[in-house]
Amino acid sequence: MDLVIEWGQVHALLGENGAGKTTLMNVVYGLVRADNGEIIYDGSPATIHGPTDAIRLGIGMVHQHFMLIPPLTVAENIILGHETVGPVSTVDVAKARKQVSALATRYQLEVDPAARVANLSVGMQQRVEILKTLYRGARLLIMDEPTAVLTPQEAQGLFEILRGLAKEGKAIIFITHKLGEVIDIADRITVMRHGKVVATTTPGESSPADLARLMVGRPVMLQVNKQPARPGKAVMQLQHLVVEDERRQTAVNGVDLEVRSGEIVGIAGVEGNGQNELVEALVGLRQPRAGTILLNGRDVTRTSARTFISLGVGHIPADRHRMGIVLEHSIADNLVLATYDRPPFASGIVRQLGAVLSYAKKLVKAFDIRAKSPAQPVASLSGGNQQKVVAARELGRNPKVLIASQPTRGLDVGSIEFIHKQIVTQRDAGLGVLLVSSELDEVLSLADRVAVMYRGQIVGVLEGKDAERERIGLMMAGAA
Amino acid sequence: MNEATPLTLAALGGVVSERSGVVNIALEGMMLMSAFTGYVVAFQTHNLWLGVLAGVLTGVLIASLHAALSISLMVDQIVSGFVINILALGITGVFFKGFLQEASVAGPGVLPTWQIPLLSKIPVIGPILFIHQPITYAMLLAIVLIQFLLFYTVWGLRTRAVGEHPLAADTVGINVYAVRYVAVILSGGLAGLGGAYFSLQQIGQFLPNMTGGRGFIALAAMIFGKWKPLGAFYACLLFAGAEALSGRIQITGVHIPFQFLGMLPYLLTIIVVAGAMGRAVAPAADGKPYRKA
């Protein structure tokens, strides 16, 4: 593949998950070796065997998962590897802090050099990452999915920073799969699909719909097609729920919420504001410290996950590998993971493998799981199809309420479309859905009501039609 | 202070190694092997100092083995450490039975006690701090040195970074493998010196399994001391105090079976570690092999 980046521009690299964007940039940064081809930098061929070479050439990378060391201070993180050295090889902390402050002022990226990274917000940590590359004299900045962890406002702030850097003559490669921000920030756009460049264009020349088509290779519906909800009576009610995390800190702090049948309630919020703990409490995996969970009016607060399952709670967990599927087991076994021990899949202590297999065949077909046979291990499927297995299992047993946490994370557009359609169809058939997602677009396009979560509390509930991005964004940051 | 010497040296070794992300339960085996080779060399050359040197080198050598297994070959660090411990117990046991048991009539003696002029005359703290044998002085120096190295130097910053988030260190051009090798080998040197204490400073003899699990007590002290050199030293003083106490009680002839008294330091270790675990936070990448993409 070929790609030309020019100085003083923000160049967006757009593509679906697995299109090869990150791999390509890891080659440029020296973390992965290219099998073939060459990199021309500043007019001459560059050999990049490792990050050290890349740094020397003036290439800096801000990784999707930050490369910061939480217990160390901001200054220590920034100078690591290029330390300011005092006598007998000591680290000159005072000098480091002064340099960091100077750099921060110059680029208007204020941050306290003495603060511990562990205590910083995600947005601030990203600043530290950018400063880290600037400290090393980076002229080409690679940003890998930088807005994935930011609120819309923080993302706007980042865009301003990036525009400022571009104006200074630096080149910025902006990796993303979000169409909206590409139009916002990029001077040029390169679209990748299956490891190849399919188009290079500019925001003026292409609409989001064009870009989506290029990305996926076929026309895509950007909006979820759905009728207004016709909610029935409440299926799940939370009353002043308080849940603690592993370290016994309060993660969910007094949540009142109701999910009615036939509606999708979305929970928006920046990751780490108590959503995971809330979800685990709602499926019976985590005992709340206080408050009540009612299922169809019945108090199930101190029961087990098994009770939740038998009362019709479906769960699509955020991390399918850790909680959703048993990778080594077959598709069929995974599809009956919640119901394997009851008729028709078992009689007494004996499993009825025939019934399991025919049920699996039915679901594989209904959910369009691309597999040769239901007996093959789930590990052999693509990520999108693995997630379809989870969705098929949970929706296939006709739950009353579905708790879906990041149901489309890391999936390609086609699979996202499919899973969204399934959720909406089931809603129309009377299912109550609680959708937790850090992708605001997903919440906005699916949910009939949006609850915003910030620091363990629901800071506001908006009806789908008057849920505007800006307002939700402010709430996500705790500002409204 | 005497009982605390080998504990502290081993605990310092543990701190250095684990700060770089390599769990080192082989401290026990390193000490035992070093006690053995130190004694053999001293016995053969009639030079105690060469014995100490041999002890340190033995620690370094075994640590290199641990490093190669756990860093380059990515063997589980606990398994690698365990293998080394068993190996040390076996080898020293066999050679002891084969050669030393009869030959140990006239040993090479023990290291001399050095009294620091003037300072040792200070009341109370003079005798505590300034009348010791050489390895104890070395231990005190090592505490200060390691504390300084870990928290004030470039080497220390990089070592701690590698122990917390090796991939992050790699992306800023730090050689994760090199940092870990250095840390584990230094750890072995410290444990080796601690091993030499048993045979050359304490009794002037080698006995099978003479380290008696102190490598593990040192690990407990390291955890209790929150992976900090000074903290580990204080914890070692506590455990050494328990050991000394159980010895004293036995001498006074109280009617408690000596087996129970001997249990005291180990029991204390279990209680303390059970209490400290969970609250003390280990380096984030401790025990995890680093695989380059």
PDB file of C-alpha atoms in Angstrom, chain A residues 147-357:
ATOM      1  CA  THR A 147     -11.124  10.250  20.881  1.00  0.00           C
ATOM      2  CA  ALA A 148     -12.242   6.772  21.964  1.00  0.00           C
ATOM      3  CA  VAL A 149     -11.912   7.667  25.642  1.00  0.00           C
ATOM      4  CA  LEU A 150     -12.880  11.349  25.513  1.00  0.00           C
ATOM      5  CA  THR A 151     -16.136  13.224  26.047  1.00  0.00           C
ATOM      6  CA  PRO A 152     -17.290  15.232  23.004  1.00  0.00           C
ATOM      7  CA  GLN A 153     -16.012  18.418  24.652  1.00  0.00           C
ATOM      8  CA  GLU A 154     -12.639  16.921  25.411  1.00  0.00           C
ATOM      9  CA  ALA A 155     -12.480  15.741  21.818  1.00  0.00           C
ATOM     10  CA  GLN A 156     -13.120  19.305  20.607  1.00  0.00           C
ATOM     11  CA  GLY A 157     -10.301  20.486  22.857  1.00  0.00           C
ATOM     12  CA  LEU A 158      -8.006  17.864  21.351  1.00  0.00           C
ATOM     13  CA  PHE A 159      -8.937  18.970  17.830  1.00  0.00           C
ATOM     14  CA  GLU A 160      -7.907  22.527  18.653  1.00  0.00           C
ATOM     15  CA  ILE A 161      -4.569  21.311  19.969  1.00  0.00           C
ATOM     16  CA  LEU A 162      -4.000  19.255  16.836  1.00  0.00           C
ATOM     17  CA  ARG A 163      -4.920  22.151  14.541  1.00  0.00           C
ATOM     18  CA  GLY A 164      -2.460  24.342  16.429  1.00  0.00           C
ATOM     19  CA  LEU A 165       0.289  21.767  16.004  1.00  0.00           C
ATOM     20  CA  ALA A 166      -0.450  21.438  12.293  1.00  0.00           C
ATOM     21  CA  LYS A 167      -0.227  25.213  11.925  1.00  0.00           C
ATOM     22  CA  GLU A 168       3.291  25.010  13.382  1.00  0.00           C
ATOM     23  CA  GLY A 169       4.194  22.796  10.460  1.00  0.00           C
ATOM     24  CA  LYS A 170       3.922  19.430  12.165  1.00  0.00           C
ATOM     25  CA  ALA A 171       2.290  16.531  10.397  1.00  0.00           C
ATOM     26  CA  ILE A 172      -0.413  14.595  12.184  1.00  0.00           C
ATOM     27  CA  ILE A 173      -1.760  11.179  11.323  1.00  0.00           C
ATOM     28  CA  PHE A 174      -5.156  10.715  12.912  1.00  0.00           C
ATOM     29  CA  ILE A 175      -6.358   7.121  13.054  1.00  0.00           C
ATOM     30  CA  THR A 176     -10.062   6.630  13.574  1.00  0.00           C
ATOM     31  CA  HIS A 177     -13.168   4.738  12.573  1.00  0.00           C
ATOM     32  CA  LYS A 178     -15.537   7.592  13.421  1.00  0.00           C
ATOM     33  CA  LEU A 179     -16.812   9.408  10.363  1.00  0.00           C
ATOM     34  CA  GLY A 180     -17.970  12.603  12.018  1.00  0.00           C
ATOM     35  CA  GLU A 181     -14.642  13.577  13.467  1.00  0.00           C
ATOM     36  CA  VAL A 182     -12.827  12.900  10.219  1.00  0.00           C
ATOM     37  CA  ILE A 183     -14.922  15.591   8.540  1.00  0.00           C
ATOM     38  CA  ASP A 184     -14.221  17.876  11.519  1.00  0.00           C
ATOM     39  CA  ILE A 185     -10.486  17.626  11.792  1.00  0.00           C
ATOM     40  CA  ALA A 186      -8.848  16.238   8.687  1.00  0.00           C
ATOM     41  CA  ASP A 187      -7.192  18.104   5.828  1.00  0.00           C
ATOM     42  CA  ARG A 188      -6.835  14.891   3.898  1.00  0.00           C
ATOM     43  CA  ILE A 189      -8.483  11.519   4.359  1.00  0.00           C
ATOM     44  CA  THR A 190      -7.175   8.114   3.430  1.00  0.00           C
ATOM     45  CA  VAL A 191      -9.626   5.254   3.661  1.00  0.00           C
ATOM     46  CA  MET A 192      -8.312   1.740   4.270  1.00  0.00           C
ATOM     47  CA  ARG A 193     -10.054  -1.582   3.825  1.00  0.00           C
ATOM     48  CA  HIS A 194      -8.577  -5.067   4.334  1.00  0.00           C
ATOM     49  CA  GLY A 195      -5.044  -3.663   4.514  1.00  0.00           C
ATOM     50  CA  LYS A 196      -5.307  -1.646   1.316  1.00  0.00           C
ATOM     51  CA  VAL A 197      -5.816   2.023   0.564  1.00  0.00           C
ATOM     52  CA  VAL A 198      -9.160   2.316  -1.206  1.00  0.00           C
ATOM     53  CA  ALA A 199      -9.273   6.101  -1.563  1.00  0.00           C
ATOM     54  CA  THR A 200      -7.583   9.354  -0.640  1.00  0.00           C
ATOM     55  CA  THR A 201      -9.869  12.348  -0.529  1.00  0.00           C
ATOM     56  CA  THR A 202     -10.665  15.556   1.371  1.00  0.00           C
ATOM     57  CA  PRO A 203     -13.598  16.430   3.640  1.00  0.00           C
ATOM     58  CA  GLY A 204     -14.886  18.831   0.961  1.00  0.00           C
ATOM     59  CA  GLU A 205     -15.067  16.141  -1.683  1.00  0.00           C
ATOM     60  CA  SER A 206     -16.728  13.367   0.314  1.00  0.00           C
ATOM     61  CA  SER A 207     -19.783  13.121   2.512  1.00  0.00           C
ATOM     62  CA  PRO A 208     -19.964  10.835   5.557  1.00  0.00           C
ATOM     63  CA  ALA A 209     -22.103   8.457   3.505  1.00  0.00           C
ATOM     64  CA  ASP A 210     -19.413   8.282   0.802  1.00  0.00           C
ATOM     65  CA  LEU A 211     -16.748   7.589   3.403  1.00  0.00           C
ATOM     66  CA  ALA A 212     -18.844   4.879   5.036  1.00  0.00           C
ATOM     67  CA  ARG A 213     -19.342   3.202   1.682  1.00  0.00           C
ATOM     68  CA  LEU A 214     -15.601   3.308   0.991  1.00  0.00           C
ATOM     69  CA  MET A 215     -14.838   1.931   4.432  1.00  0.00           C
ATOM     70  CA  VAL A 216     -17.221  -1.021   4.251  1.00  0.00           C
ATOM     71  CA  GLY A 217     -17.283  -1.595   0.513  1.00  0.00           C
ATOM     72  CA  ARG A 218     -21.044  -1.303   0.170  1.00  0.00           C
ATOM     73  CA  PRO A 219     -23.713   1.275   1.025  1.00  0.00           C
ATOM     74  CA  VAL A 220     -24.383   1.409   4.766  1.00  0.00           C
ATOM     75  CA  MET A 221     -27.300   2.715   6.752  1.00  0.00           C
ATOM     76  CA  LEU A 222     -25.769   5.193   9.163  1.00  0.00           C
ATOM     77  CA  GLN A 223     -29.000   5.595  11.047  1.00  0.00           C
ATOM     78  CA  VAL A 224     -30.747   2.759  12.787  1.00  0.00           C
ATOM     79  CA  ASN A 225     -34.181   2.346  11.325  1.00  0.00           C
ATOM     80  CA  LYS A 226     -36.701   2.188  14.102  1.00  0.00           C
ATOM     81  CA  GLN A 227     -40.230   3.136  15.007  1.00  0.00           C
ATOM     82  CA  PRO A 228     -41.001   5.151  18.149  1.00  0.00           C
ATOM     83  CA  ALA A 229     -41.055   2.958  21.232  1.00  0.00           C
ATOM     84  CA  ARG A 230     -44.305   1.782  22.745  1.00  0.00           C
ATOM     85  CA  PRO A 231     -43.212   1.059  26.279  1.00  0.00           C
ATOM     86  CA  GLY A 232     -45.297  -1.211  28.503  1.00  0.00           C
ATOM     87  CA  LYS A 233     -44.920  -1.699  32.231  1.00  0.00           C
ATOM     88  CA  ALA A 234     -41.634  -1.683  34.092  1.00  0.00           C
ATOM     89  CA  VAL A 235     -39.626  -4.925  33.913  1.00  0.00           C
ATOM     90  CA  MET A 236     -36.591  -3.812  35.878  1.00  0.00           C
ATOM     91  CA  GLN A 237     -36.536  -1.173  38.571  1.00  0.00           C
ATOM     92  CA  LEU A 238     -33.509   0.052  40.472  1.00  0.00           C
ATOM     93  CA  GLN A 239     -34.071   1.855  43.718  1.00  0.00           C
ATOM     94  CA  HIS A 240     -31.219   3.802  45.201  1.00  0.00           C
ATOM     95  CA  LEU A 241     -28.664   1.211  44.192  1.00  0.00           C
ATOM     96  CA  VAL A 242     -25.167   1.439  45.689  1.00  0.00           C
ATOM     97  CA  VAL A 243     -22.427  -0.857  44.365  1.00  0.00           C
ATOM     98  CA  GLU A 244     -18.756  -1.091  45.306  1.00  0.00           C
ATOM     99  CA  ASP A 245     -15.814  -1.999  43.082  1.00  0.00           C
ATOM    100  CA  GLU A 246     -13.046  -4.516  43.861  1.00  0.00           C
ATOM    101  CA  ARG A 247     -11.240  -2.077  46.096  1.00  0.00           C
ATOM    102  CA  ARG A 248     -14.445  -1.530  48.073  1.00  0.00           C
ATOM    103  CA  GLN A 249     -14.783   2.010  46.782  1.00  0.00           C
ATOM    104  CA  THR A 250     -18.286   3.193  45.966  1.00  0.00           C
ATOM    105  CA  ALA A 251     -18.608   2.883  42.184  1.00  0.00           C
ATOM    106  CA  VAL A 252     -22.361   3.205  41.804  1.00  0.00           C
ATOM    107  CA  ASN A 253     -23.777   5.772  44.162  1.00  0.00           C
ATOM    108  CA  GLY A 254     -27.528   5.751  44.558  1.00  0.00           C
ATOM    109  CA  VAL A 255     -28.934   4.966  41.123  1.00  0.00           C
ATOM    110  CA  ASP A 256     -32.691   5.059  40.509  1.00  0.00           C
ATOM    111  CA  LEU A 257     -33.717   3.825  37.095  1.00  0.00           C
ATOM    112  CA  GLU A 258     -36.526   1.976  35.420  1.00  0.00           C
ATOM    113  CA  VAL A 259     -36.533  -0.092  32.249  1.00  0.00           C
ATOM    114  CA  ARG A 260     -39.934  -0.758  30.740  1.00  0.00           C
ATOM    115  CA  SER A 261     -40.792  -3.482  28.302  1.00  0.00           C
ATOM    116  CA  GLY A 262     -40.532  -2.403  24.693  1.00  0.00           C
ATOM    117  CA  GLU A 263     -38.022   0.387  25.224  1.00  0.00           C
ATOM    118  CA  ILE A 264     -34.278   0.845  25.006  1.00  0.00           C
ATOM    119  CA  VAL A 265     -32.730   2.817  27.819  1.00  0.00           C
ATOM    120  CA  GLY A 266     -29.218   3.966  26.953  1.00  0.00           C
ATOM    121  CA  ILE A 267     -26.565   4.737  29.529  1.00  0.00           C
ATOM    122  CA  ALA A 268     -24.059   7.240  28.227  1.00  0.00           C
ATOM    123  CA  GLY A 269     -20.887   8.124  30.036  1.00  0.00           C
ATOM    124  CA  VAL A 270     -17.142   8.105  29.843  1.00  0.00           C
ATOM    125  CA  GLU A 271     -15.769   4.674  30.693  1.00  0.00           C
ATOM    126  CA  GLY A 272     -14.979   4.065  34.336  1.00  0.00           C
ATOM    127  CA  ASN A 273     -17.839   6.065  35.830  1.00  0.00           C
ATOM    128  CA  GLY A 274     -19.433   3.022  37.419  1.00  0.00           C
ATOM    129  CA  GLN A 275     -21.040   1.454  34.348  1.00  0.00           C
ATOM    130  CA  ASN A 276     -19.247  -1.883  34.711  1.00  0.00           C
ATOM    131  CA  GLU A 277     -20.167  -2.233  38.374  1.00  0.00           C
ATOM    132  CA  LEU A 278     -23.760  -1.266  37.616  1.00  0.00           C
ATOM    133  CA  VAL A 279     -24.018  -3.891  34.878  1.00  0.00           C
ATOM    134  CA  GLU A 280     -22.502  -6.585  37.080  1.00  0.00           C
ATOM    135  CA  ALA A 281     -25.011  -5.787  39.813  1.00  0.00           C
ATOM    136  CA  LEU A 282     -27.889  -5.915  37.328  1.00  0.00           C
ATOM    137  CA  VAL A 283     -27.056  -9.434  36.195  1.00  0.00           C
ATOM    138  CA  GLY A 284     -26.419 -10.775  39.677  1.00  0.00           C
ATOM    139  CA  LEU A 285     -22.632 -10.985  39.455  1.00  0.00           C
ATOM    140  CA  ARG A 286     -21.962  -8.354  42.082  1.00  0.00           C
ATOM    141  CA  GLN A 287     -23.827  -7.877  45.338  1.00  0.00           C
ATOM    142  CA  PRO A 288     -24.962  -4.283  45.801  1.00  0.00           C
ATOM    143  CA  ARG A 289     -24.136  -2.712  49.137  1.00  0.00           C
ATOM    144  CA  ALA A 290     -27.483  -0.989  49.390  1.00  0.00           C
ATOM    145  CA  GLY A 291     -30.638  -0.420  47.384  1.00  0.00           C
ATOM    146  CA  THR A 292     -33.054  -2.738  45.638  1.00  0.00           C
ATOM    147  CA  ILE A 293     -33.341  -4.415  42.259  1.00  0.00           C
ATOM    148  CA  LEU A 294     -36.853  -5.388  41.244  1.00  0.00           C
ATOM    149  CA  LEU A 295     -37.581  -7.743  38.349  1.00  0.00           C
ATOM    150  CA  ASN A 296     -41.221  -7.602  37.328  1.00  0.00           C
ATOM    151  CA  GLY A 297     -41.926  -6.285  40.786  1.00  0.00           C
ATOM    152  CA  ARG A 298     -40.059  -9.081  42.567  1.00  0.00           C
ATOM    153  CA  ASP A 299     -37.108  -8.214  44.810  1.00  0.00           C
ATOM    154  CA  VAL A 300     -34.036 -10.060  43.546  1.00  0.00           C
ATOM    155  CA  THR A 301     -31.379  -7.919  45.222  1.00  0.00           C
ATOM    156  CA  ARG A 302     -29.547 -10.598  47.160  1.00  0.00           C
ATOM    157  CA  THR A 303     -29.959 -13.563  44.891  1.00  0.00           C
ATOM    158  CA  SER A 304     -27.543 -15.194  42.462  1.00  0.00           C
ATOM    159  CA  ALA A 305     -26.769 -14.805  38.793  1.00  0.00           C
ATOM    160  CA  ARG A 306     -28.683 -18.038  38.277  1.00  0.00           C
ATOM    161  CA  THR A 307     -31.856 -16.474  39.618  1.00  0.00           C
ATOM    162  CA  PHE A 308     -31.407 -13.477  37.352  1.00  0.00           C
ATOM    163  CA  ILE A 309     -31.026 -15.794  34.360  1.00  0.00           C
ATOM    164  CA  SER A 310     -34.071 -17.885  35.230  1.00  0.00           C
ATOM    165  CA  LEU A 311     -36.169 -14.733  35.692  1.00  0.00           C
ATOM    166  CA  GLY A 312     -35.335 -13.645  32.172  1.00  0.00           C
ATOM    167  CA  VAL A 313     -32.338 -11.324  32.379  1.00  0.00           C
ATOM    168  CA  GLY A 314     -30.123 -11.493  29.315  1.00  0.00           C
ATOM    169  CA  HIS A 315     -26.570 -10.167  29.434  1.00  0.00           C
ATOM    170  CA  ILE A 316     -24.191  -9.164  26.663  1.00  0.00           C
ATOM    171  CA  PRO A 317     -20.999  -8.391  28.575  1.00  0.00           C
ATOM    172  CA  ALA A 318     -18.521  -5.714  27.600  1.00  0.00           C
ATOM    173  CA  ASP A 319     -15.607  -8.115  27.341  1.00  0.00           C
ATOM    174  CA  ARG A 320     -16.776 -11.158  25.431  1.00  0.00           C
ATOM    175  CA  HIS A 321     -13.524 -13.063  25.860  1.00  0.00           C
ATOM    176  CA  ARG A 322     -13.450 -12.675  29.599  1.00  0.00           C
ATOM    177  CA  MET A 323     -17.145 -13.067  30.372  1.00  0.00           C
ATOM    178  CA  GLY A 324     -19.146 -13.827  27.258  1.00  0.00           C
ATOM    179  CA  ILE A 325     -17.891 -17.056  25.768  1.00  0.00           C
ATOM    180  CA  VAL A 326     -15.686 -20.047  26.400  1.00  0.00           C
ATOM    181  CA  LEU A 327     -13.316 -19.725  23.456  1.00  0.00           C
ATOM    182  CA  GLU A 328     -12.198 -23.359  23.333  1.00  0.00           C
ATOM    183  CA  HIS A 329     -15.722 -24.761  23.475  1.00  0.00           C
ATOM    184  CA  SER A 330     -17.934 -25.312  20.461  1.00  0.00           C
ATOM    185  CA  ILE A 331     -20.456 -22.829  19.151  1.00  0.00           C
ATOM    186  CA  ALA A 332     -23.260 -25.162  20.223  1.00  0.00           C
ATOM    187  CA  ASP A 333     -22.008 -25.470  23.802  1.00  0.00           C
ATOM    188  CA  ASN A 334     -21.602 -21.711  24.019  1.00  0.00           C
ATOM    189  CA  LEU A 335     -25.134 -21.195  22.786  1.00  0.00           C
ATOM    190  CA  VAL A 336     -26.588 -23.186  25.697  1.00  0.00           C
ATOM    191  CA  LEU A 337     -24.185 -21.859  28.311  1.00  0.00           C
ATOM    192  CA  ALA A 338     -27.048 -20.436  30.372  1.00  0.00           C
ATOM    193  CA  THR A 339     -29.576 -23.219  29.777  1.00  0.00           C
ATOM    194  CA  TYR A 340     -27.518 -26.396  29.389  1.00  0.00           C
ATOM    195  CA  ASP A 341     -28.870 -27.967  32.579  1.00  0.00           C
ATOM    196  CA  ARG A 342     -32.589 -27.819  31.955  1.00  0.00           C
ATOM    197  CA  PRO A 343     -34.984 -29.366  29.447  1.00  0.00           C
ATOM    198  CA  PRO A 344     -34.854 -29.744  26.546  1.00  0.00           C
ATOM    199  CA  PHE A 345     -31.015 -29.604  26.743  1.00  0.00           C
ATOM    200  CA  ALA A 346     -30.746 -31.988  29.666  1.00  0.00           C
ATOM    201  CA  SER A 347     -32.863 -34.577  31.341  1.00  0.00           C
ATOM    202  CA  GLY A 348     -31.737 -35.200  34.875  1.00  0.00           C
ATOM    203  CA  ILE A 349     -27.957 -35.154  34.850  1.00  0.00           C
ATOM    204  CA  VAL A 350     -27.651 -36.287  31.242  1.00  0.00           C
ATOM    205  CA  ARG A 351     -27.161 -33.716  28.507  1.00  0.00           C
ATOM    206  CA  GLN A 352     -29.357 -34.057  25.422  1.00  0.00           C
ATOM    207  CA  LEU A 353     -26.754 -33.338  22.768  1.00  0.00           C
ATOM    208  CA  GLY A 354     -29.175 -33.855  19.907  1.00  0.00           C
ATOM    209  CA  ALA A 355     -31.454 -31.123  21.197  1.00  0.00           C
ATOM    210  CA  VAL A 356     -28.449 -28.854  21.755  1.00  0.00           C
ATOM    211  CA  LEU A 357     -27.255 -29.373  18.215  1.00  0.00           C
TER     212      LEU A 357
END
